[in-house]
Coordinates of C-alpha atoms in Angstrom, one line a residue:
M1 CA 0.0 0.0 0.0
D2 CA 3.0 2.3 0.5
K3 CA 3.5 2.5 -3.3
V4 CA -0.1 3.5 -3.8
W5 CA 0.4 6.3 -1.2
E6 CA 3.5 7.4 -3.0
A7 CA 1.5 7.6 -6.2
G8 CA -1.2 9.6 -4.4
L9 CA 1.2 12.1 -3.1
R10 CA 2.5 12.9 -6.6
K11 CA -1.0 12.3 -8.2
G12 CA 0.4 9.5 -10.3
K13 CA -1.5 7.0 -12.5
L14 CA -1.4 3.3 -11.6
E15 CA -2.3 0.2 -13.6
I16 CA -5.3 -1.4 -12.0
Q17 CA -3.7 -4.8 -12.5
S18 CA -0.8 -3.6 -10.3
L19 CA -3.1 -3.0 -7.3
P20 CA -3.8 -5.6 -4.5
I21 CA -6.4 -8.1 -5.7
E22 CA -9.3 -6.8 -3.4
L23 CA -8.6 -3.2 -4.5
Q24 CA -8.5 -4.2 -8.1
S25 CA -12.0 -5.7 -7.8
C26 CA -13.3 -2.6 -5.9
V27 CA -12.0 -0.1 -8.4
S28 CA -13.0 -2.0 -11.5
S29 CA -16.3 -3.6 -10.4
G30 CA -18.5 -0.6 -11.3
D31 CA -20.3 -0.9 -8.0
G32 CA -19.3 2.4 -6.6
V33 CA -21.6 4.8 -4.7
A34 CA -24.6 5.7 -6.8
D35 CA -24.8 9.3 -8.1
H36 CA -28.1 11.0 -8.7
Y37 CA -28.3 10.4 -12.4
G38 CA -28.4 6.6 -12.5
G39 CA -24.6 6.1 -12.7
R40 CA -21.8 5.3 -10.3
T41 CA -19.0 7.4 -9.0
N42 CA -15.4 6.6 -10.1
F43 CA -13.9 7.2 -6.7
T44 CA -12.7 4.5 -4.2
F45 CA -11.7 5.6 -0.7
V46 CA -8.8 3.3 0.1
E47 CA -7.1 4.1 3.4
Q48 CA -6.5 6.9 5.9
R49 CA -3.3 8.0 7.6
D50 CA -3.4 10.8 10.1
D51 CA -5.6 13.4 8.5
R52 CA -5.0 12.3 4.9
I53 CA -7.2 10.0 2.9
L54 CA -6.0 8.0 -0.1
I55 CA -8.4 7.9 -3.1
L56 CA -8.3 6.1 -6.4
E57 CA -10.2 7.5 -9.4
K58 CA -10.9 5.1 -12.2
I59 CA -9.8 6.7 -15.5
D60 CA -10.6 3.8 -17.8
S61 CA -10.6 0.0 -17.7
D62 CA -6.8 -0.2 -17.3
Y63 CA -5.7 2.8 -15.2
A64 CA -6.6 4.7 -12.0
Q65 CA -5.5 8.1 -10.8
A66 CA -4.2 8.2 -7.2
H67 CA -5.1 11.2 -5.0
T68 CA -4.7 12.3 -1.4
A69 CA -7.0 14.7 0.3
I70 CA -7.9 15.9 3.8
N71 CA -10.9 13.9 5.0
M72 CA -13.8 16.5 5.4
T73 CA -16.7 14.2 4.3
G74 CA -18.4 14.8 7.6
G75 CA -19.1 11.2 8.6
Y76 CA -20.6 10.7 12.1
G77 CA -17.5 8.9 13.3
T78 CA -15.3 11.7 12.2
G79 CA -17.7 14.3 13.7
I80 CA -17.9 12.5 17.1
L81 CA -14.4 11.1 17.5
G82 CA -12.3 13.3 15.2
S83 CA -10.1 12.3 12.3
A84 CA -7.1 10.3 13.6
I85 CA -6.3 12.9 16.2
N86 CA -3.3 11.7 18.3
E87 CA -4.5 13.5 21.4
L88 CA -7.7 11.6 21.3
A89 CA -6.3 8.2 20.4
S90 CA -4.6 7.5 23.7
S91 CA -7.8 8.4 25.7
L92 CA -10.3 6.8 23.4
P93 CA -10.6 3.4 25.3
E94 CA -11.4 5.2 28.5
I95 CA -13.9 7.5 26.8
V96 CA -15.7 4.6 25.1
N97 CA -15.8 2.6 28.3
R98 CA -16.9 5.3 30.7
S99 CA -19.0 7.9 28.8
V100 CA -22.8 7.8 28.9
T101 CA -24.0 6.9 25.4
T102 CA -27.5 8.3 25.2
N103 CA -29.2 10.7 22.7
D104 CA -30.3 14.2 23.3
E105 CA -33.5 13.2 25.0
F106 CA -31.5 12.3 28.1
H107 CA -29.5 14.8 30.1
S108 CA -26.0 14.0 31.2
V109 CA -22.9 15.7 32.5
E110 CA -21.2 15.4 29.1
R111 CA -24.3 16.9 27.4
R112 CA -24.5 19.8 29.8
Q113 CA -20.8 20.6 29.3
L114 CA -21.2 20.6 25.6
V115 CA -24.3 22.8 25.7
S116 CA -22.6 25.3 28.0
N117 CA -19.6 25.6 25.7
I118 CA -21.8 26.1 22.6
K119 CA -23.8 28.8 24.4
K120 CA -20.6 30.6 25.4
M121 CA -19.4 30.6 21.8
I122 CA -22.7 31.8 20.4
A123 CA -23.0 34.6 23.1
S124 CA -19.4 35.6 22.4
H125 CA -20.0 35.9 18.6
T126 CA -23.4 37.6 18.8
G127 CA -22.8 39.9 21.8
S128 CA -25.7 38.3 23.7
E129 CA -26.1 36.5 27.0
E130 CA -25.8 32.7 27.4
D131 CA -29.2 32.3 29.0
Q132 CA -30.9 33.8 25.9
W133 CA -30.2 30.6 24.0
S134 CA -31.7 27.1 24.1
I135 CA -29.7 24.3 22.5
T136 CA -30.8 20.9 21.2
F137 CA -29.0 18.4 19.0
T138 CA -30.3 16.6 15.9
S139 CA -28.8 14.1 13.5
T140 CA -29.5 16.0 10.3
G141 CA -30.5 19.4 9.1
S142 CA -33.8 18.1 8.0
E143 CA -34.5 16.9 11.5
A144 CA -33.5 20.3 12.9
M145 CA -35.9 22.1 10.5
D146 CA -38.7 19.6 11.4
L147 CA -38.2 20.3 15.1
A148 CA -38.1 24.1 14.5
L149 CA -41.3 24.0 12.6
Q150 CA -43.0 21.9 15.3
L151 CA -42.0 24.5 17.9
V152 CA -43.3 27.3 15.8
Y153 CA -46.6 25.5 15.3
L154 CA -47.0 24.6 19.0
E155 CA -46.1 28.1 20.4
G156 CA -49.4 29.7 21.5
L157 CA -51.4 26.5 20.7
N158 CA -53.4 25.1 23.6
L159 CA -53.2 21.3 23.0
T160 CA -56.3 20.7 25.2
T161 CA -58.7 23.0 23.5
G162 CA -57.0 23.4 20.1
V163 CA -57.3 27.2 20.4
N164 CA -54.5 29.1 18.7
S165 CA -53.8 32.4 20.5
R166 CA -51.4 33.7 17.8
H167 CA -52.7 36.4 15.4
K168 CA -49.6 37.3 13.4
K169 CA -48.1 35.4 10.5
D170 CA -45.1 33.2 11.4
I171 CA -41.8 33.6 9.5
V172 CA -39.5 30.7 9.2
L173 CA -36.1 31.7 7.9
A174 CA -34.0 28.7 6.6
C175 CA -30.6 28.9 5.1
H176 CA -30.3 26.8 2.0
G177 CA -28.2 26.4 -1.1
A178 CA -25.0 24.6 0.1
W179 CA -24.5 26.4 3.4
H180 CA -22.5 25.3 6.4
G181 CA -19.4 24.2 4.5
W182 CA -20.9 21.9 2.0
S183 CA -20.4 24.3 -0.9
Q184 CA -16.8 23.2 -1.3
G185 CA -17.5 19.7 -0.1
P186 CA -18.2 16.2 -1.6
N187 CA -21.8 17.0 -2.5
Q188 CA -20.6 19.4 -5.2
L189 CA -18.0 16.8 -6.3
L190 CA -20.8 14.3 -6.8
D191 CA -23.1 17.0 -8.3
R192 CA -25.9 16.5 -5.9
K193 CA -28.2 19.3 -7.0
Q194 CA -31.0 18.6 -4.5
F195 CA -28.7 20.1 -1.8
T196 CA -28.4 23.4 -3.7
E197 CA -31.9 24.1 -5.1
G198 CA -33.8 25.1 -2.0
V199 CA -36.3 23.6 0.4
P200 CA -39.8 22.4 -0.6
R201 CA -42.8 24.6 0.0
I202 CA -44.6 24.1 3.3
R203 CA -48.4 23.9 3.4
D204 CA -50.2 27.0 4.8
L205 CA -47.0 29.0 5.1
E206 CA -45.7 31.6 2.7
V207 CA -42.2 30.6 1.6
V208 CA -39.8 33.3 0.2
F209 CA -36.5 32.0 -1.2
R210 CA -33.5 34.3 -0.9
L211 CA -30.5 32.4 -2.3
F212 CA -27.2 33.5 -0.8
A213 CA -28.4 36.9 0.1
F214 CA -29.7 38.5 3.3
K215 CA -30.3 42.0 1.8
G216 CA -34.0 42.8 2.1
V217 CA -34.8 39.9 4.6
E218 CA -35.9 42.5 7.1
K219 CA -38.7 43.5 4.6
I220 CA -40.2 40.0 4.5

């Protein structure tokens, strides 16, 4: 595998037949990750060392181009544990064995510490106070939007009587169009247009799309 890494560092071409047998099959099988146009991607993620990942791109039936890149794909494992961070590696067994592994529906010391740190960061960046913010965690952006819309709907609604005490129109402002780092990330490499073309309309709510621009939002 060292020779493949060497090729990756210089972006060299390799004969597929020169690769290890299992890697040959993976690169040439045509069973890569499906794109959104009925085809398959040509990239095979081979191995990671430190913060670099080794990638093989199939050029034709005989050759593959080797690349190295910083792993910023945003997988859950990377997001939770980091990407081959030496400072974490030595402590990982203790963390795994002792930490409480629950979701956001259960409070814990670890969760409180994380929430507190995030509130401090937000307050510092916005010039506000920590106690002005409420934090919850979700697995995806879609889940976060779903929860936000539920909270908007339930505010002022008496669940016992069904009476809604609100009289003004609600405004839900959602950032879309490859925000939060994805604009330079793997979604664009794979041409996943559904991440960049906005969110669907929501029944009974007026939806105004403002792509990559906040000018005039105060007039909505």
